[in-house]
PDB file of C-alpha atoms and ligand atoms in Angstrom:
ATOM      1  CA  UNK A 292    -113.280 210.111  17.915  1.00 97.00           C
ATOM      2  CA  UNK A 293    -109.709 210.432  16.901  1.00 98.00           C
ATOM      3  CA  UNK A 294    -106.726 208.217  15.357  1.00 98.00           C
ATOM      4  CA  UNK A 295    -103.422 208.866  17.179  1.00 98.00           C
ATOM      5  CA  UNK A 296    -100.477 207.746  15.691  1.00 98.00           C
ATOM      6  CA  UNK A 297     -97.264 208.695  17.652  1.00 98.00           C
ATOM      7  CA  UNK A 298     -93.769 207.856  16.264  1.00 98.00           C
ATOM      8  CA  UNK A 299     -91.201 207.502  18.835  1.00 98.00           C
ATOM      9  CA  UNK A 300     -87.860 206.194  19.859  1.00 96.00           C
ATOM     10  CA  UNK A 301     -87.931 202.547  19.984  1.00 96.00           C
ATOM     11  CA  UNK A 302     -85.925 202.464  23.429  1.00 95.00           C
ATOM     12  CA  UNK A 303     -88.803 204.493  24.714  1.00 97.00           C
ATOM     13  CA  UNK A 304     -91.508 202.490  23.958  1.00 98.00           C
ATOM     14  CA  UNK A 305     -91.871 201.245  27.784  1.00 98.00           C
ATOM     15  CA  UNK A 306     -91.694 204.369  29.124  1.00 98.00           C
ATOM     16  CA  UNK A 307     -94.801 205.345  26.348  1.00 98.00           C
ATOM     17  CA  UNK A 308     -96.882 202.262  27.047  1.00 98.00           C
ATOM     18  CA  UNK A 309     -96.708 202.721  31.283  1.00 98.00           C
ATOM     19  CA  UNK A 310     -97.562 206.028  31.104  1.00 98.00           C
ATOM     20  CA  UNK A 311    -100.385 205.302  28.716  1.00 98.00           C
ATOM     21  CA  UNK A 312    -102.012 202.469  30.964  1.00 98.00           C
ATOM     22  CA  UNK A 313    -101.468 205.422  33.712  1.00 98.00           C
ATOM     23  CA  UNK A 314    -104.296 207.046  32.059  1.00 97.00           C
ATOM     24  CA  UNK A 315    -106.528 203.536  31.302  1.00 96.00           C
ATOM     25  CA  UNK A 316    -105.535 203.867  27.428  1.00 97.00           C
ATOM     26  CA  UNK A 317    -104.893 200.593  27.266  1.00 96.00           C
ATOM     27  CA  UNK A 318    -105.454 199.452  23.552  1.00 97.00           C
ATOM     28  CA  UNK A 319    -102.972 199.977  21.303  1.00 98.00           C
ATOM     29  CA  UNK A 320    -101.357 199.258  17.904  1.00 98.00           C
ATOM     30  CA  UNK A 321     -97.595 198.791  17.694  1.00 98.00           C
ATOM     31  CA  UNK A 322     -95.477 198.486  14.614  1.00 98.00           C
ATOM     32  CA  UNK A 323     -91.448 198.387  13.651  1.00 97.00           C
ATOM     33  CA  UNK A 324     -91.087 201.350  11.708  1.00 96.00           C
ATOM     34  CA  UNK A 325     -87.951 203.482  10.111  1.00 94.00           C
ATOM     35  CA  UNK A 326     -88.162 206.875   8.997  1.00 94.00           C
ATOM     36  CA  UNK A 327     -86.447 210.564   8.898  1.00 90.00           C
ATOM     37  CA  UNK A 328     -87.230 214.048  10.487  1.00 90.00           C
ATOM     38  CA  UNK A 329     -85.645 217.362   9.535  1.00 88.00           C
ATOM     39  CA  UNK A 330     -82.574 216.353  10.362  1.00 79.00           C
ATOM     40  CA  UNK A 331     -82.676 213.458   7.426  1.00 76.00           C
ATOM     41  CA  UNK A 332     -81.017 210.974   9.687  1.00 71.00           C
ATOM     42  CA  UNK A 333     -77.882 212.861  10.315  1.00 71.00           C
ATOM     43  CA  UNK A 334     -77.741 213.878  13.164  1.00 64.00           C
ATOM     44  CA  UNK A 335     -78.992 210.750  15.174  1.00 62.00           C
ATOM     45  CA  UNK A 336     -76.751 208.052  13.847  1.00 58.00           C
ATOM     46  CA  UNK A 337     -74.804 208.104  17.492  1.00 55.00           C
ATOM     47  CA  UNK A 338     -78.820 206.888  18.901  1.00 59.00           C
ATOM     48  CA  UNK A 339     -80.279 205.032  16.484  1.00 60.00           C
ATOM     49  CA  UNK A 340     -79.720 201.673  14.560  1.00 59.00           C
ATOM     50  CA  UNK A 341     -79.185 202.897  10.892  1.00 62.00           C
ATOM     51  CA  UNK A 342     -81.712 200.719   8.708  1.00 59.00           C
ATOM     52  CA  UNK A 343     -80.605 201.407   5.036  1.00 64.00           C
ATOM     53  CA  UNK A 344     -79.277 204.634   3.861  1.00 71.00           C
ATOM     54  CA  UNK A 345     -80.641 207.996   6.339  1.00 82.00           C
ATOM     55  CA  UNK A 346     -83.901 205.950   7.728  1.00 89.00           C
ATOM     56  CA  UNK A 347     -83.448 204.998  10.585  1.00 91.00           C
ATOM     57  CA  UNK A 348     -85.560 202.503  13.229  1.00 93.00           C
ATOM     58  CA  UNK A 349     -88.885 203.829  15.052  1.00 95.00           C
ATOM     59  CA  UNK A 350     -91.659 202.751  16.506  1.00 98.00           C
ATOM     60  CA  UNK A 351     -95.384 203.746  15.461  1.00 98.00           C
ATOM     61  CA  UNK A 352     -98.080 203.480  18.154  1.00 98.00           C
ATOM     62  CA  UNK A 353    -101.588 204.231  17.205  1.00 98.00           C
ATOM     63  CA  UNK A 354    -104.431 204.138  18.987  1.00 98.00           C
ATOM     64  CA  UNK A 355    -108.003 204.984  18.949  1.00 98.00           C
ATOM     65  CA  UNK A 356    -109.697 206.797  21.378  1.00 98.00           C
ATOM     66  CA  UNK A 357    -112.926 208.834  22.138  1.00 97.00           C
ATOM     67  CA  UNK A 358    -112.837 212.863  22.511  1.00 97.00           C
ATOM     68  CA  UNK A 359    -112.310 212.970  26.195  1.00 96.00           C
ATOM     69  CA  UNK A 360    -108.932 210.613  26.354  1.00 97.00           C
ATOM     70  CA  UNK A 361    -107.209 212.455  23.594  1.00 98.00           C
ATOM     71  CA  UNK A 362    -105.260 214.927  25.721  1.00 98.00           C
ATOM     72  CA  UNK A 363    -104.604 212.369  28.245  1.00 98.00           C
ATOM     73  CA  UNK A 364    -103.202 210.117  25.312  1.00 98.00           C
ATOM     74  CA  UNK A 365    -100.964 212.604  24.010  1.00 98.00           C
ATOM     75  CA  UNK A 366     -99.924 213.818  27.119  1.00 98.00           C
ATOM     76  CA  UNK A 367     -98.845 210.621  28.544  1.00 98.00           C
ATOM     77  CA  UNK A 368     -97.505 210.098  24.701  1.00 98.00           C
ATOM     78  CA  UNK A 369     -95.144 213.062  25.064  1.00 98.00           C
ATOM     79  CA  UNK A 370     -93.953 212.335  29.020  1.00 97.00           C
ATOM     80  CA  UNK A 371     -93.030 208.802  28.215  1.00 98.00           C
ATOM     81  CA  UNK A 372     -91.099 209.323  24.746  1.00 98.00           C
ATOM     82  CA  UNK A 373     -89.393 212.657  25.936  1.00 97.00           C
ATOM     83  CA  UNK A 374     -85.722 212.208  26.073  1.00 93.00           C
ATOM     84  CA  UNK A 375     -84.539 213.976  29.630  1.00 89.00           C
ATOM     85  CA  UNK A 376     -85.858 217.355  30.602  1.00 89.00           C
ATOM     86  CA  UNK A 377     -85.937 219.343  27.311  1.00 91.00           C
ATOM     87  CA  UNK A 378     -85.921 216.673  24.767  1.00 93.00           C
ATOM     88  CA  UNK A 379     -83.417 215.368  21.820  1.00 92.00           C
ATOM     89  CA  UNK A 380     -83.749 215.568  18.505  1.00 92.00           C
ATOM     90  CA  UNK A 381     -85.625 212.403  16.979  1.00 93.00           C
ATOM     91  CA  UNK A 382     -87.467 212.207  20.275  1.00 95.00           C
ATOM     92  CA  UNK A 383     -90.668 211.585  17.344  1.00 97.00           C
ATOM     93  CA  UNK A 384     -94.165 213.398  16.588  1.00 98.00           C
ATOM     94  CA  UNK A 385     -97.498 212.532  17.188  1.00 98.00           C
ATOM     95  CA  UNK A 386    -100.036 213.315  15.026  1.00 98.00           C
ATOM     96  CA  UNK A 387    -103.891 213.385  15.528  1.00 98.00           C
ATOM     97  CA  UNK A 388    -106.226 212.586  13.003  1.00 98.00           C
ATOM     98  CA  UNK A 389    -110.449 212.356  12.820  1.00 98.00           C
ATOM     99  CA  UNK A 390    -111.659 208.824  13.277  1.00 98.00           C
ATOM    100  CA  UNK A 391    -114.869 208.594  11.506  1.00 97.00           C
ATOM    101  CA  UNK A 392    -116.347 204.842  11.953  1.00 97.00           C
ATOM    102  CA  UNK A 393    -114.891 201.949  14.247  1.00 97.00           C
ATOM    103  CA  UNK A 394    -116.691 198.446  14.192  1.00 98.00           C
ATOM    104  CA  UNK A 395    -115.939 195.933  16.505  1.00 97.00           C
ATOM    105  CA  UNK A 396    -116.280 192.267  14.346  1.00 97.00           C
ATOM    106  CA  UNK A 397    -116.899 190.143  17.041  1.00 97.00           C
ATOM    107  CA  UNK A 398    -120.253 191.813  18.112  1.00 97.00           C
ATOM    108  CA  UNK A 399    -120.616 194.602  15.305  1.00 97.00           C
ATOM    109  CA  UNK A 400    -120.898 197.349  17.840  1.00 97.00           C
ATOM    110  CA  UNK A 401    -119.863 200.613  16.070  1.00 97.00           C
ATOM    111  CA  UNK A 402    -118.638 204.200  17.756  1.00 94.00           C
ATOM    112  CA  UNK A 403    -117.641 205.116  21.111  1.00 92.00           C
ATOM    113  CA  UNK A 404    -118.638 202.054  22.061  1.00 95.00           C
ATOM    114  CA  UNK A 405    -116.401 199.748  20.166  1.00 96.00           C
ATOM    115  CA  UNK A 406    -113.589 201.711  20.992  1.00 95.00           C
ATOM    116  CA  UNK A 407    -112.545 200.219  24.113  1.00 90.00           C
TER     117      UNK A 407
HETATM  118  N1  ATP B 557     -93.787 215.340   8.705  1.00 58.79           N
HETATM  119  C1  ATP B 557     -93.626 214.042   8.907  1.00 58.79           C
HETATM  120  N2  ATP B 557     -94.310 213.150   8.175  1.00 58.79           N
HETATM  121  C2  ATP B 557     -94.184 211.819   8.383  1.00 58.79           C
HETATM  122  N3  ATP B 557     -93.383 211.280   9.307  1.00 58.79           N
HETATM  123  C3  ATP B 557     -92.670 212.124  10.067  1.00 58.79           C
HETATM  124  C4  ATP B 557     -92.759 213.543   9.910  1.00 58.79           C
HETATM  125  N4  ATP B 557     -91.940 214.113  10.830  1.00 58.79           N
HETATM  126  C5  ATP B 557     -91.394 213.114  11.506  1.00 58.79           C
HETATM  127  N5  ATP B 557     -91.823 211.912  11.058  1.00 58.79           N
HETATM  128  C6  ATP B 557     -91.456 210.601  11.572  1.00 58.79           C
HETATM  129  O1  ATP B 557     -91.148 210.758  12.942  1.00 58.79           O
HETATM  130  C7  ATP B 557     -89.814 210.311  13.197  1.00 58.79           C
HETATM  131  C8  ATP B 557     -89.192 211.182  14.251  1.00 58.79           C
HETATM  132  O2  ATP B 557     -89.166 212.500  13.776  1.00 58.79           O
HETATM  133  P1  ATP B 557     -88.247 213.575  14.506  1.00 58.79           P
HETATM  134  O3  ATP B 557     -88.492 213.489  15.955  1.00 58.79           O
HETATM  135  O4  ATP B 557     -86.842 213.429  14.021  1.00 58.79           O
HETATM  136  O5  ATP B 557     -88.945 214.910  13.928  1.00 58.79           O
HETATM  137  P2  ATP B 557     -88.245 216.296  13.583  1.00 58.79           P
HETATM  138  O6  ATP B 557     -89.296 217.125  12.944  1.00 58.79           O
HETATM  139  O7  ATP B 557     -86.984 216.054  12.856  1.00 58.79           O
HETATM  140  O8  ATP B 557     -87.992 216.914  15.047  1.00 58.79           O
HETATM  141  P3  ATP B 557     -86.581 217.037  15.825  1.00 58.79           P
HETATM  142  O9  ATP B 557     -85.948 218.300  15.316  1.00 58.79           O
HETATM  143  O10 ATP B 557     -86.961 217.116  17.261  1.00 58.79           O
HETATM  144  O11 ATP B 557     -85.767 215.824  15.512  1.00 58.79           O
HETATM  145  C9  ATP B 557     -89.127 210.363  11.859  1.00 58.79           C
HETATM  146  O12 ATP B 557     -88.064 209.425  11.806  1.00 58.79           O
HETATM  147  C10 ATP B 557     -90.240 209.995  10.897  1.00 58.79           C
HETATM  148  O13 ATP B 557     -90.398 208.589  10.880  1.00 58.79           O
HETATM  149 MG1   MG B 558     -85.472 214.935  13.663  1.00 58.79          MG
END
């Protein structure tokens, strides 16, 4: 199992969640964000609402999933939050993490099962 958490640009999140539900990922965990790349904010201010100082507003998606989906996550991650053909900067990242235990409370399933 793995914990996906993709940071994107807010104005893509649409894009992001039809292209998920494409590929029957269909739970998810969305949350206001801000934050900086590389660029420290600089470079985006013409894109993106400034929040305070450099960090500016994102949106962080994470979602669970079992071995098999997590190409098919992050692929649909990428197509949906991709700014045109080759990208812009502050298009976001997605990072991939192990997921050791889920439990679902209602029926106290646990693993691959309670996933989704
Ligand atoms: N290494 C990191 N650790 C934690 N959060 C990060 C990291 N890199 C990026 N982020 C988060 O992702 C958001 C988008 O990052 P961004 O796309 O600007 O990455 P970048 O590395 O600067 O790439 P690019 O050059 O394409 O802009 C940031 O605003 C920040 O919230
Ligand atoms: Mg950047």
């Amino acid at each position: 199992m793995k914990y996906i958490i993709a940071i994107i640009q807010p104005y893509r999140l649409a894009d992001v969640q039809a292209e998920l539900y494409k590929e029957e990922v269909n739970l998810m965990t969305v949350s206001e964000v801000v934050g900086h790349g590389r660029q420290k904010g600089v470079t985006e201010i013409y894109r993106s609402y400034r929040e305070s100082g450099n960090l500016l507003r994102k949106i962080r998606i994470e979602i669970a999933v079992n071995d098999d989906f997590v190409d098919r996550a992050v692929k649909a991650i990428m197509r949906g939050a991709r700014s045109g053909e080759s990208g812009e900067i502050g298009d976001g990242k997605i990072f991939v993490l192990p997921l050791e235990r889920v439990y679902r409370i209602r029926t106290g399933e646990t693993g691959g099962i309670a996933i989704g």
